[in-house]
GROMACS .gro file of C-alpha atoms in nm:
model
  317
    1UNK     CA    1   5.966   8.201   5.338
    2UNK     CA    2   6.320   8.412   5.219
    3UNK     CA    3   6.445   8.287   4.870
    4UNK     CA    4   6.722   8.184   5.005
    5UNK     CA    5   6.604   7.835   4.993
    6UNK     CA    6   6.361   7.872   4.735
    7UNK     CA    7   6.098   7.744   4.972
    8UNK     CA    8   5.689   7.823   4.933
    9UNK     CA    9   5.576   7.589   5.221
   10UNK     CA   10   5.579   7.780   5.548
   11UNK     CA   11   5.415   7.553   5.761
   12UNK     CA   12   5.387   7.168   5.774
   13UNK     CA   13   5.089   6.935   5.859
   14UNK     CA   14   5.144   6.668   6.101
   15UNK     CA   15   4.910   6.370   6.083
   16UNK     CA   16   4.994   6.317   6.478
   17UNK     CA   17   4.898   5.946   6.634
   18UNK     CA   18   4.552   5.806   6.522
   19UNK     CA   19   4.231   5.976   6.387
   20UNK     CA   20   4.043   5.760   6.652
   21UNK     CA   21   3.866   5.953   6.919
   22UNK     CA   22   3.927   5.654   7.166
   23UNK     CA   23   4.304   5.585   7.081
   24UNK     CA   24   4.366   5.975   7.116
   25UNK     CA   25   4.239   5.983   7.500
   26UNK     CA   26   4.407   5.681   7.571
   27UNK     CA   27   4.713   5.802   7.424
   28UNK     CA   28   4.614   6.142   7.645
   29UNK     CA   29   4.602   5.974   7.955
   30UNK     CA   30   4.922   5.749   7.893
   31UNK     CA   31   5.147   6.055   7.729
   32UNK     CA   32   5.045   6.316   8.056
   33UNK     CA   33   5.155   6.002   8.281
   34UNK     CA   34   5.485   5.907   8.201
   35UNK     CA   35   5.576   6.263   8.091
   36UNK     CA   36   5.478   6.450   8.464
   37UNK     CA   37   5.665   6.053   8.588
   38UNK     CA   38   6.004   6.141   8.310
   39UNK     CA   39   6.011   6.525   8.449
   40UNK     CA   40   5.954   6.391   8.820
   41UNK     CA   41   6.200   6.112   8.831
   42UNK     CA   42   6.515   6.312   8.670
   43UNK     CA   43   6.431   6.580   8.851
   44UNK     CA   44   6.413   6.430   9.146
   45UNK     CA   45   6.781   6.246   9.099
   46UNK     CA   46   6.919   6.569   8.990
   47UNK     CA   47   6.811   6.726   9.327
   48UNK     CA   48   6.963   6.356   9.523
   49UNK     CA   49   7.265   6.394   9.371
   50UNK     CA   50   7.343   6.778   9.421
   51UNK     CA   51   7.204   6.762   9.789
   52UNK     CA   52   7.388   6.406   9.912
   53UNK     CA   53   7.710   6.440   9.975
   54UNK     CA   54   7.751   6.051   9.967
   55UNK     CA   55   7.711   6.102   9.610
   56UNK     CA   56   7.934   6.322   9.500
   57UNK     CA   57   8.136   6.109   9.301
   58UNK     CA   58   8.228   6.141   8.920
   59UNK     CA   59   7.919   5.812   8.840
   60UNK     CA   60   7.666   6.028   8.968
   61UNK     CA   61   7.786   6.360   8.860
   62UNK     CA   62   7.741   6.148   8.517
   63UNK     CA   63   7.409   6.029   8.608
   64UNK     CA   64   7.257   6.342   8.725
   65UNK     CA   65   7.398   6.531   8.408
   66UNK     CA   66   7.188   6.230   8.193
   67UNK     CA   67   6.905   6.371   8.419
   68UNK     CA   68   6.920   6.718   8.299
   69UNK     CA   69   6.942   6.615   7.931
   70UNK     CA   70   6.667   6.372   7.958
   71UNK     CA   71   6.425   6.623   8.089
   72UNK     CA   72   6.523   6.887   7.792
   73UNK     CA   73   6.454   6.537   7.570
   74UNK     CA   74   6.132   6.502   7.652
   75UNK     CA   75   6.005   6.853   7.668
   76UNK     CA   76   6.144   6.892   7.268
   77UNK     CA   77   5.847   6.655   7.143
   78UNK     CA   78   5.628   6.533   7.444
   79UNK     CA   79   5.452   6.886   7.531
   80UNK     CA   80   5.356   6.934   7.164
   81UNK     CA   81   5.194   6.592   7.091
   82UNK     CA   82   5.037   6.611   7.420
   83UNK     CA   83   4.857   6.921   7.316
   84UNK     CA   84   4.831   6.833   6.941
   85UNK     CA   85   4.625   6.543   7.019
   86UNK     CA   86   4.260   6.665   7.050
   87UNK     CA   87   4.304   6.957   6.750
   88UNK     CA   88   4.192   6.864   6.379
   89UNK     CA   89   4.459   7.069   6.262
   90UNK     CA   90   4.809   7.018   6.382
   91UNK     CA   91   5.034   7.282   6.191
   92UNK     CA   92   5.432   7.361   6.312
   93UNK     CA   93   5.596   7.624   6.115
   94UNK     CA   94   5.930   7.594   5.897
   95UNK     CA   95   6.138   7.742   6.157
   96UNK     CA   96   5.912   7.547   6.429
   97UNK     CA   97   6.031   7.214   6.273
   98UNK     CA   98   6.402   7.262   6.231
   99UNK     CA   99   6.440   7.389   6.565
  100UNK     CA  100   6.240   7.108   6.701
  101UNK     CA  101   6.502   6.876   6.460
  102UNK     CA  102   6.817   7.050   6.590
  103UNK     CA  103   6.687   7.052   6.982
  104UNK     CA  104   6.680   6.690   6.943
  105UNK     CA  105   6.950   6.602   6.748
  106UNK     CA  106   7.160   6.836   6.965
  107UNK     CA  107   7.017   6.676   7.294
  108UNK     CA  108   7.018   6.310   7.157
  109UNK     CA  109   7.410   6.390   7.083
  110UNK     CA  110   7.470   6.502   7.391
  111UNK     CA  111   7.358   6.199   7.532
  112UNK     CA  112   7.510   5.951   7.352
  113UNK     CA  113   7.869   6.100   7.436
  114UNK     CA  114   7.754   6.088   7.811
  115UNK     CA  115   7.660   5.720   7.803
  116UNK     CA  116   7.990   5.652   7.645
  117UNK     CA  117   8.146   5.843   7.929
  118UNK     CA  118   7.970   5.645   8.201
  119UNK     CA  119   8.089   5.340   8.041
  120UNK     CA  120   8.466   5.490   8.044
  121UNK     CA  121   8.409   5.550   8.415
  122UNK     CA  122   8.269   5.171   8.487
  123UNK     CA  123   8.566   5.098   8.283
  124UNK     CA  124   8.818   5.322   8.488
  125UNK     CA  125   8.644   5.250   8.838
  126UNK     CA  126   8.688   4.824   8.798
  127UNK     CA  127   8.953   4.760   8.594
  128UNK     CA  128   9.154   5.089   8.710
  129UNK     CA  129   9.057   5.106   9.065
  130UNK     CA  130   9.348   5.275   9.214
  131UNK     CA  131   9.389   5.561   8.946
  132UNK     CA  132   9.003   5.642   8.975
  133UNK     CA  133   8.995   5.957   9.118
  134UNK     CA  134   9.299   6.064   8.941
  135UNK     CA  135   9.163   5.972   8.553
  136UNK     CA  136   8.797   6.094   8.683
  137UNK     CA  137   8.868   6.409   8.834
  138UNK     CA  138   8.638   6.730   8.904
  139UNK     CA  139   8.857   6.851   8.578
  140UNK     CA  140   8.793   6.549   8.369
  141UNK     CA  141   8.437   6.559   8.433
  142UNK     CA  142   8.388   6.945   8.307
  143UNK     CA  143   8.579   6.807   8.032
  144UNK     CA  144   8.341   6.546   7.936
  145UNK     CA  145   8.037   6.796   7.989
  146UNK     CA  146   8.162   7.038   7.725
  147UNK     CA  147   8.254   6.759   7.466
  148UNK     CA  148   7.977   6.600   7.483
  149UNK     CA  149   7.782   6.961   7.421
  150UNK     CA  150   7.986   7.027   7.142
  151UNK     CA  151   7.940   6.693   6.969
  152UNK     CA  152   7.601   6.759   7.006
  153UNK     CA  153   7.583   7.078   6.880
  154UNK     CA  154   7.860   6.981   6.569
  155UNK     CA  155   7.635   6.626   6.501
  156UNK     CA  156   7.289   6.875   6.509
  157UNK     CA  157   7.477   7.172   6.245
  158UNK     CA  158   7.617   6.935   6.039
  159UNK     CA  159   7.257   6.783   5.957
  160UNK     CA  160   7.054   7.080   5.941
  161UNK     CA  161   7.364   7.244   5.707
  162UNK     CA  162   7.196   7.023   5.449
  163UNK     CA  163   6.823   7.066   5.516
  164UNK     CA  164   6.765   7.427   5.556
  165UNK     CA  165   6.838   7.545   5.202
  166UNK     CA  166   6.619   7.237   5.042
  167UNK     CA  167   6.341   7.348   4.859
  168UNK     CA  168   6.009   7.285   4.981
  169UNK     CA  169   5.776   7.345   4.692
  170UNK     CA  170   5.487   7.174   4.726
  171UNK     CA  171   5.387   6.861   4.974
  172UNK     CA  172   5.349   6.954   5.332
  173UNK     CA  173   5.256   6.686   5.537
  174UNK     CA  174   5.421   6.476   5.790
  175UNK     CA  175   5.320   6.116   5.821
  176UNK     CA  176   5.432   6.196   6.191
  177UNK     CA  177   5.335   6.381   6.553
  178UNK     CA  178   5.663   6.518   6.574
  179UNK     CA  179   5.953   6.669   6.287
  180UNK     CA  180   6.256   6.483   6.216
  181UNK     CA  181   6.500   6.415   5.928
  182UNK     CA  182   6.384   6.100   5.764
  183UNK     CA  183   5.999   6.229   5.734
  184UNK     CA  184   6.122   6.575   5.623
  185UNK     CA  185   6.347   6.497   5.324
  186UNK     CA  186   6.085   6.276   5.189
  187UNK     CA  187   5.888   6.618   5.109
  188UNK     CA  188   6.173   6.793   4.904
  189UNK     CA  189   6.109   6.878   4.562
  190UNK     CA  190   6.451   6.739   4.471
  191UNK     CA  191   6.651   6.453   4.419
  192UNK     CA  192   6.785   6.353   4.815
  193UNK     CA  193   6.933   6.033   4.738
  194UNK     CA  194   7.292   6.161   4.853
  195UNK     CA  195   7.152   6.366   5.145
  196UNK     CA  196   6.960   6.045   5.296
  197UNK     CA  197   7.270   5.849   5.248
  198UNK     CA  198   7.461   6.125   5.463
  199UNK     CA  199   7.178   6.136   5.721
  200UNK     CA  200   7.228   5.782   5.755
  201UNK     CA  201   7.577   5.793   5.805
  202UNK     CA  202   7.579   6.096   6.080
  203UNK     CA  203   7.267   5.966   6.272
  204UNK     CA  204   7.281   5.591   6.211
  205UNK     CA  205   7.594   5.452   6.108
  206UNK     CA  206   7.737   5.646   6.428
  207UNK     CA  207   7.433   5.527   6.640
  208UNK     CA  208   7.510   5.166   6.538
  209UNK     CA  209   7.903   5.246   6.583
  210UNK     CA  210   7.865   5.397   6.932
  211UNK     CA  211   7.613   5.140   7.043
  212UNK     CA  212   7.852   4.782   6.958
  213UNK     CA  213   8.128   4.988   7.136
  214UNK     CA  214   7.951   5.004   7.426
  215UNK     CA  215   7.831   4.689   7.413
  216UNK     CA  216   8.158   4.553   7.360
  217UNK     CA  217   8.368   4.746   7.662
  218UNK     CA  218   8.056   4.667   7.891
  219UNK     CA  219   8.129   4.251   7.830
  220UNK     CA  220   8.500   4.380   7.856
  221UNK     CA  221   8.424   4.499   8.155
  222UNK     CA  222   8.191   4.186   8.296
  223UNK     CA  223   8.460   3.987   8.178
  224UNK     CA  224   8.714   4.185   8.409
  225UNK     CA  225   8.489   4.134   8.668
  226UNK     CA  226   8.485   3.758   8.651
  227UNK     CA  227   8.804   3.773   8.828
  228UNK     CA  228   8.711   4.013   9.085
  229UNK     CA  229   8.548   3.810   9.438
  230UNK     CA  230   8.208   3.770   9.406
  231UNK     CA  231   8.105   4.015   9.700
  232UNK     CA  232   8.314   4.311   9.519
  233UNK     CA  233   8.163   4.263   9.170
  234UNK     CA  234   7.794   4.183   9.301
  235UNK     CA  235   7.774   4.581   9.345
  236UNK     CA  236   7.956   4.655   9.028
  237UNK     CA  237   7.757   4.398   8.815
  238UNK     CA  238   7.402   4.588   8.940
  239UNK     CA  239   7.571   4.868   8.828
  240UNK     CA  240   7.656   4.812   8.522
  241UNK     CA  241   7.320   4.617   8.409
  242UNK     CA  242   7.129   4.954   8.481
  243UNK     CA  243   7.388   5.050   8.232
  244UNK     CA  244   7.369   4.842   7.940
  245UNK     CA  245   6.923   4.821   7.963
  246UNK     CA  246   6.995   5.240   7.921
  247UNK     CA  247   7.212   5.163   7.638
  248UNK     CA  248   6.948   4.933   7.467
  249UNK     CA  249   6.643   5.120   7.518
  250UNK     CA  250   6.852   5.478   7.361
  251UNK     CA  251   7.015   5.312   7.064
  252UNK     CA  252   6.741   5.055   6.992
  253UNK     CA  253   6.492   5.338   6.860
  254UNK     CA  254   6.761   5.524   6.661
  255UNK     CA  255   6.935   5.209   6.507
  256UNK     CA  256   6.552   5.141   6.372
  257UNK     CA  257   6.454   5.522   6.254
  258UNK     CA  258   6.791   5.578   6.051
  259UNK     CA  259   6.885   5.225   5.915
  260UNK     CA  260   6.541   5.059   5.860
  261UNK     CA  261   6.538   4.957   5.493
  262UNK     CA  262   6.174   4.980   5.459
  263UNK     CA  263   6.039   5.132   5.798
  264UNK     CA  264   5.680   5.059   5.914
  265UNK     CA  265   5.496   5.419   5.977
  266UNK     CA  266   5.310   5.281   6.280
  267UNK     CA  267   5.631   5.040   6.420
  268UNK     CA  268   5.774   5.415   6.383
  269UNK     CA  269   5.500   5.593   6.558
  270UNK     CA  270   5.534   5.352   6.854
  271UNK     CA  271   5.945   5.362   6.851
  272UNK     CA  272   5.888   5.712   6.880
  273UNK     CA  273   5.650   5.725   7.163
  274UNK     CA  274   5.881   5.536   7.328
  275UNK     CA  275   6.169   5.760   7.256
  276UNK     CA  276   6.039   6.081   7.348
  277UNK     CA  277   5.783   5.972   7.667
  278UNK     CA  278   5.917   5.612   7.806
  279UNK     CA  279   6.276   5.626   7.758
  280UNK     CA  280   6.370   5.933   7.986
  281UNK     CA  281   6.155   5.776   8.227
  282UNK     CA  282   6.298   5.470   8.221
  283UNK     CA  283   6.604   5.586   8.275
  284UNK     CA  284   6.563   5.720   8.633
  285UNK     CA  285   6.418   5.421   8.742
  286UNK     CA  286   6.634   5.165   8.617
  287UNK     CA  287   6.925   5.380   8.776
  288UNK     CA  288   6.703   5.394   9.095
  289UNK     CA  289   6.599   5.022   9.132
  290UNK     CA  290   6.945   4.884   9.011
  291UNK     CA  291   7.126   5.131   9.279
  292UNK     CA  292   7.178   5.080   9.659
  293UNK     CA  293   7.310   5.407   9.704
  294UNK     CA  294   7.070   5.601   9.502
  295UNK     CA  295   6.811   5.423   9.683
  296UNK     CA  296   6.947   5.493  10.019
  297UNK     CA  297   7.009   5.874   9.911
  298UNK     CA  298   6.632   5.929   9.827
  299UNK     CA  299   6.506   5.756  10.157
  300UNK     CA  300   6.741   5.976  10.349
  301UNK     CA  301   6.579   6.324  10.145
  302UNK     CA  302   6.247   6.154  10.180
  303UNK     CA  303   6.309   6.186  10.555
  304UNK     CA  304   6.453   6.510  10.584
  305UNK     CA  305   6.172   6.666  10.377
  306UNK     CA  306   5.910   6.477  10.616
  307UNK     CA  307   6.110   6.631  10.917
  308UNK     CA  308   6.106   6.992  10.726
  309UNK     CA  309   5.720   6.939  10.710
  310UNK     CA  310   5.668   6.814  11.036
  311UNK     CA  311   5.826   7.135  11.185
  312UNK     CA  312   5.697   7.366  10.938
  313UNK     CA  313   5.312   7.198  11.092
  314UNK     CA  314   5.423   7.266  11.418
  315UNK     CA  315   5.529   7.646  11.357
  316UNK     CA  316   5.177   7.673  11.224
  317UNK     CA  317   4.986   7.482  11.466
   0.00000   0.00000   0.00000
């Protein structure tokens, strides 16, 4: 490594999942699953969404955007576990790890400003109904896109401004299957008391911050639609559920990683399974099951494909 940081470790060790021969297929089997399912399902909304012209509206514009980030999400961490499973030695360079940590801080970033976006547009589409497509326009939208980028970019900088220069002198392994802030200050050979305190206030102090606003302008918004007739908010309340599970099952793992007094290393492991492999493909199909349109939209592509093949047999046969 250059001097600049003082650093003699190069690479780092990761532990990965389990030792055990058994737990490592099963966690084979189960990772390769839901990660080919997590690239499948966004994938497949992002093509719904671009190709239906019944929704091209500023929600799914949202929605499909989620999509993209959630597949980068889980292609930072998923591939490499998935491969680092079955190998005795599982070694990621210094410059390996902090990209891995700014990827995902960048990405996770990204994401939180787009839920909080989706919730402004819930917000804007029921209690604002006739200024909708005037607050939400095309313009608005780009707008949102390239904040919520450059939050995520500013949130990852601003963490890694503080890691790259720490010296790295000795210890080099990762109680982990993945790199990430909490496990890699831990192996500093210096005092880090003031950096974990501002890790814990950019990652979960901001986390926790974001995630009770949401919370709390979602049962704004249920409360608005109290008032609303019950056929008008039985589409809207579907809606938003899909909404607020999301918001649980993104926060919930970070709120735990950054602001666990005394973590549990395999509570972690799990939490972080969950994070990188379940979560993005949760997403899709909470969106999918809790949404009439979306649901309608992929039935009409799954018929126009089987038309497409059914003619492409026939110029064959």
């Amino acid at each position: 490594m250059s001097g600049g940081n003082h650093s003699v470790v190069s690479e780092f060790v990761l532990l990965g999942l389990s030792s055990s021969w058994e737990i490592q297929l099963l966690l084979f089997c189960f990772s390769c699953l839901f990660y080919m399912l997590s690239m499948t399902g966004n994938l497949f909304i992002v093509v719904t969404v671009t190709s239906d012209p019944y929704l091209h509206s500023p929600m799914y514009f949202l929605l499909a955007n989620l999509s993209i980030i959630d597949l980068i999400f889980c292609s930072i961490a998923a591939p490499r576990m998935i491969c680092d499973l079955f190998r005795k030695q599982k070694v990621i360079s210094f410059r390996g790890c902090i990209a891995q940590i700014f990827f995902s801080h960048a990405v996770g970033g990204t994401e939180m400003v787009l839920l909080i976006a989706m919730a402004f547009d819930r917000y804007v589409a029921i209690c604002k109904p006739l200024h909708y497509l005037t607050v939400m326009s095309p313009r608005m939208c780009i707008f949102i896109l390239v904040v919520a980028g450059t939050i995520g970019l500013t949130h990852s900088l601003t963490q890694l401004a503080f890691v790259v220069h720490l010296p790295f002198c000795g210890p080099n392994v990762l109680d982990s299957f993945y790199c990430d802030l909490p496990q890699l200050i831990k192996l500093a050979c210096t005092d880090t008391y003031k950096l974990k305190f501002m890790v814990t206030a950019n990652s979960g102090f901001i986390s926790l911050g974001a995630f009770f606003l949401l919370i709390l302008s979602y049962v704004f918004i249920l409360v608005t639609l109290q008032k609303h007739p019950s056929g008008a908010s039985s589409k809207a309340l579907s809606t938003l559920s899909a909404h607020i599970i999301v918001v649980i099952l993104f926060f919930g793992p970070l709120i735990f990683f950054y602001l666990s007094p005394s973590p549990s290393t395999h509570l972690d492991k799990f939490l972080a399974i969950f994070d990188a492999v379940l979560t993005p493909f949760l997403n899709p199909v909470i969106y999918t099951l809790r949404n009439r349109e979306m649901k309608m939209a992929m039935r009409r592509m799954f018929c126009q494909l089987m038309t497409f093949r059914q003619k492409i047999t026939r110029w064959l046969y």
